[in-house]
Amino acid sequence: MRFVVDANVIISAALSKQSVPFRALEMVLDHHTPIISEQTFEELQTTLYKSKFDRYFAIEDTRPGILATILRYSFVVTPNETIKLCRDPKDDMYLELAVSGNADCIISGDPDLLVLHPFRNIPIITPKEFLDRFS
């Protein structure tokens, strides 16, 4: 199965290996195919390198390691449709990725995406809902 994992879930997973987002991301990486686009990867990278996370990622190779892991396990998709629907326009890229990449589901903690569940028959669910549904 193919899953879009929002940057907020990936960063939450990286911050705590005991968290629900970590377990959800681990399950996607181990048993499914995460899909990313250049835009969603860029957002992950930009967010991960914000100064507010410096205290959590003190070791210099932590952030590059997270990004390398995501790239290694993910299938890169170039969205072929423009969607303008989210209350927060920067989140439209996740919908575009899901549609263009034939995603089975979007995993997110973002209320601006969750309120659209389902989007074109693609469920948009939290990490906990993902674990409940797919474990």
mmCIF file of C-alpha atoms in Angstrom:
data_model
loop_
_atom_site.group_PDB
_atom_site.id
_atom_site.type_symbol
_atom_site.label_atom_id
_atom_site.label_comp_id
_atom_site.label_asym_id
_atom_site.label_seq_id
_atom_site.Cartn_x
_atom_site.Cartn_y
_atom_site.Cartn_z
ATOM 1 C CA MET A 1 0.000 0.000 0.000
ATOM 2 C CA ARG A 2 1.089 3.562 -0.665
ATOM 3 C CA PHE A 3 0.960 6.226 2.029
ATOM 4 C CA VAL A 4 1.565 9.959 2.193
ATOM 5 C CA VAL A 5 3.046 10.838 5.592
ATOM 6 C CA ASP A 6 2.810 14.513 6.506
ATOM 7 C CA ALA A 7 6.013 16.269 7.633
ATOM 8 C CA ASN A 8 4.495 16.909 11.068
ATOM 9 C CA VAL A 9 4.151 13.163 11.631
ATOM 10 C CA ILE A 10 7.731 12.474 10.528
ATOM 11 C CA ILE A 11 9.116 15.188 12.790
ATOM 12 C CA SER A 12 6.982 14.054 15.735
ATOM 13 C CA ALA A 13 8.274 10.525 15.150
ATOM 14 C CA ALA A 14 11.869 11.765 15.110
ATOM 15 C CA LEU A 15 11.358 13.615 18.387
ATOM 16 C CA SER A 16 10.178 10.545 20.321
ATOM 17 C CA LYS A 17 10.714 6.881 19.572
ATOM 18 C CA GLN A 18 8.009 6.020 22.113
ATOM 19 C CA SER A 19 5.362 8.063 20.322
ATOM 20 C CA VAL A 20 2.372 7.003 18.245
ATOM 21 C CA PRO A 21 3.754 8.923 15.229
ATOM 22 C CA PHE A 22 7.012 6.937 15.518
ATOM 23 C CA ARG A 23 5.144 3.630 15.554
ATOM 24 C CA ALA A 24 3.034 4.708 12.574
ATOM 25 C CA LEU A 25 6.045 5.882 10.568
ATOM 26 C CA GLU A 26 7.961 2.730 11.444
ATOM 27 C CA MET A 27 5.058 0.598 10.202
ATOM 28 C CA VAL A 28 4.858 2.542 6.934
ATOM 29 C CA LEU A 29 8.614 2.274 6.353
ATOM 30 C CA ASP A 30 8.749 -1.436 7.248
ATOM 31 C CA HIS A 31 5.598 -2.737 5.557
ATOM 32 C CA HIS A 32 4.339 -0.238 3.004
ATOM 33 C CA THR A 33 5.505 2.324 0.457
ATOM 34 C CA PRO A 34 5.720 5.925 1.583
ATOM 35 C CA ILE A 35 5.425 8.404 -1.262
ATOM 36 C CA ILE A 36 6.931 11.882 -1.361
ATOM 37 C CA SER A 37 7.251 14.707 -3.831
ATOM 38 C CA GLU A 38 10.003 17.246 -4.198
ATOM 39 C CA GLN A 39 7.723 19.788 -2.485
ATOM 40 C CA THR A 40 6.801 17.609 0.510
ATOM 41 C CA PHE A 41 10.445 16.582 0.977
ATOM 42 C CA GLU A 42 11.519 20.224 0.822
ATOM 43 C CA GLU A 43 8.936 21.120 3.478
ATOM 44 C CA LEU A 44 10.214 18.306 5.687
ATOM 45 C CA GLN A 45 13.789 19.468 5.263
ATOM 46 C CA THR A 46 12.982 23.143 5.890
ATOM 47 C CA THR A 47 10.908 22.357 8.977
ATOM 48 C CA LEU A 48 13.431 19.890 10.371
ATOM 49 C CA TYR A 49 16.179 22.526 10.186
ATOM 50 C CA LYS A 50 14.210 25.240 11.989
ATOM 51 C CA SER A 51 16.133 26.565 14.963
ATOM 52 C CA LYS A 52 13.356 25.550 17.363
ATOM 53 C CA PHE A 53 14.418 21.914 16.813
ATOM 54 C CA ASP A 54 18.144 22.497 17.439
ATOM 55 C CA ARG A 55 17.929 21.313 21.050
ATOM 56 C CA TYR A 56 16.289 18.040 19.981
ATOM 57 C CA PHE A 57 18.760 17.244 17.215
ATOM 58 C CA ALA A 58 22.049 18.221 18.827
ATOM 59 C CA ILE A 59 24.093 15.631 16.960
ATOM 60 C CA GLU A 60 24.968 17.008 13.529
ATOM 61 C CA ASP A 61 24.197 13.833 11.608
ATOM 62 C CA THR A 62 20.715 13.309 13.082
ATOM 63 C CA ARG A 63 18.766 15.502 10.677
ATOM 64 C CA PRO A 64 20.608 14.329 7.541
ATOM 65 C CA GLY A 65 20.049 10.752 8.750
ATOM 66 C CA ILE A 66 16.304 11.312 9.080
ATOM 67 C CA LEU A 67 16.138 12.807 5.587
ATOM 68 C CA ALA A 68 18.268 10.011 4.112
ATOM 69 C CA THR A 69 16.003 7.376 5.671
ATOM 70 C CA ILE A 70 12.893 8.995 4.235
ATOM 71 C CA LEU A 71 14.476 9.200 0.782
ATOM 72 C CA ARG A 72 15.772 5.628 0.926
ATOM 73 C CA TYR A 73 12.361 4.118 1.680
ATOM 74 C CA SER A 74 10.126 6.460 -0.301
ATOM 75 C CA PHE A 75 8.879 6.436 -3.845
ATOM 76 C CA VAL A 76 9.216 9.907 -5.369
ATOM 77 C CA VAL A 77 6.194 11.162 -7.299
ATOM 78 C CA THR A 78 5.887 14.260 -9.446
ATOM 79 C CA PRO A 79 2.347 15.543 -8.974
ATOM 80 C CA ASN A 80 0.482 15.999 -12.235
ATOM 81 C CA GLU A 81 -2.541 17.863 -10.893
ATOM 82 C CA THR A 82 -2.894 21.192 -9.118
ATOM 83 C CA ILE A 83 -5.324 21.228 -6.212
ATOM 84 C CA LYS A 84 -6.416 24.345 -4.341
ATOM 85 C CA LEU A 85 -8.696 23.225 -1.545
ATOM 86 C CA CYS A 86 -7.010 23.374 1.879
ATOM 87 C CA ARG A 87 -7.642 26.165 4.351
ATOM 88 C CA ASP A 88 -3.841 26.334 4.525
ATOM 89 C CA PRO A 89 -2.723 26.493 0.883
ATOM 90 C CA LYS A 90 0.699 24.976 1.645
ATOM 91 C CA ASP A 91 -1.061 21.716 2.536
ATOM 92 C CA ASP A 92 -2.489 21.331 -0.962
ATOM 93 C CA MET A 93 0.806 19.665 -1.949
ATOM 94 C CA TYR A 94 -0.148 16.622 0.168
ATOM 95 C CA LEU A 95 -3.457 16.276 -1.665
ATOM 96 C CA GLU A 96 -1.697 16.648 -5.024
ATOM 97 C CA LEU A 97 0.822 13.983 -4.008
ATOM 98 C CA ALA A 98 -1.858 11.593 -2.791
ATOM 99 C CA VAL A 99 -3.918 11.900 -5.969
ATOM 100 C CA SER A 100 -0.969 11.775 -8.377
ATOM 101 C CA GLY A 101 0.741 8.966 -6.470
ATOM 102 C CA ASN A 102 -2.380 6.812 -6.098
ATOM 103 C CA ALA A 103 -2.049 6.876 -2.314
ATOM 104 C CA ASP A 104 -4.171 4.580 -0.206
ATOM 105 C CA CYS A 105 -4.131 7.046 2.669
ATOM 106 C CA ILE A 106 -2.710 10.324 4.007
ATOM 107 C CA ILE A 107 -1.375 10.190 7.573
ATOM 108 C CA SER A 108 -1.391 13.589 9.240
ATOM 109 C CA GLY A 109 -1.916 15.407 12.483
ATOM 110 C CA ASP A 110 -2.764 18.643 10.690
ATOM 111 C CA PRO A 111 -6.365 19.768 11.289
ATOM 112 C CA ASP A 112 -6.337 21.582 7.922
ATOM 113 C CA LEU A 113 -5.915 18.210 6.198
ATOM 114 C CA LEU A 114 -7.909 16.059 8.609
ATOM 115 C CA VAL A 115 -11.031 18.168 8.069
ATOM 116 C CA LEU A 116 -11.015 17.055 4.402
ATOM 117 C CA HIS A 117 -11.316 13.329 5.251
ATOM 118 C CA PRO A 118 -11.895 11.584 2.955
ATOM 119 C CA PHE A 119 -10.515 13.383 -0.065
ATOM 120 C CA ARG A 120 -11.500 11.737 -3.365
ATOM 121 C CA ASN A 121 -11.933 8.453 -1.510
ATOM 122 C CA ILE A 122 -8.462 8.769 0.038
ATOM 123 C CA PRO A 123 -8.695 8.592 3.834
ATOM 124 C CA ILE A 124 -6.916 11.340 5.761
ATOM 125 C CA ILE A 125 -6.245 9.971 9.222
ATOM 126 C CA THR A 126 -4.130 10.529 12.305
ATOM 127 C CA PRO A 127 -1.200 8.260 13.187
ATOM 128 C CA LYS A 128 -3.341 6.583 15.867
ATOM 129 C CA GLU A 129 -6.158 5.916 13.405
ATOM 130 C CA PHE A 130 -3.580 4.514 10.980
ATOM 131 C CA LEU A 131 -2.272 2.093 13.620
ATOM 132 C CA ASP A 132 -5.818 1.078 14.591
ATOM 133 C CA ARG A 133 -6.776 0.475 10.986
ATOM 134 C CA PHE A 134 -3.611 -1.053 9.500
ATOM 135 C CA SER A 135 -1.851 -2.960 12.295
#
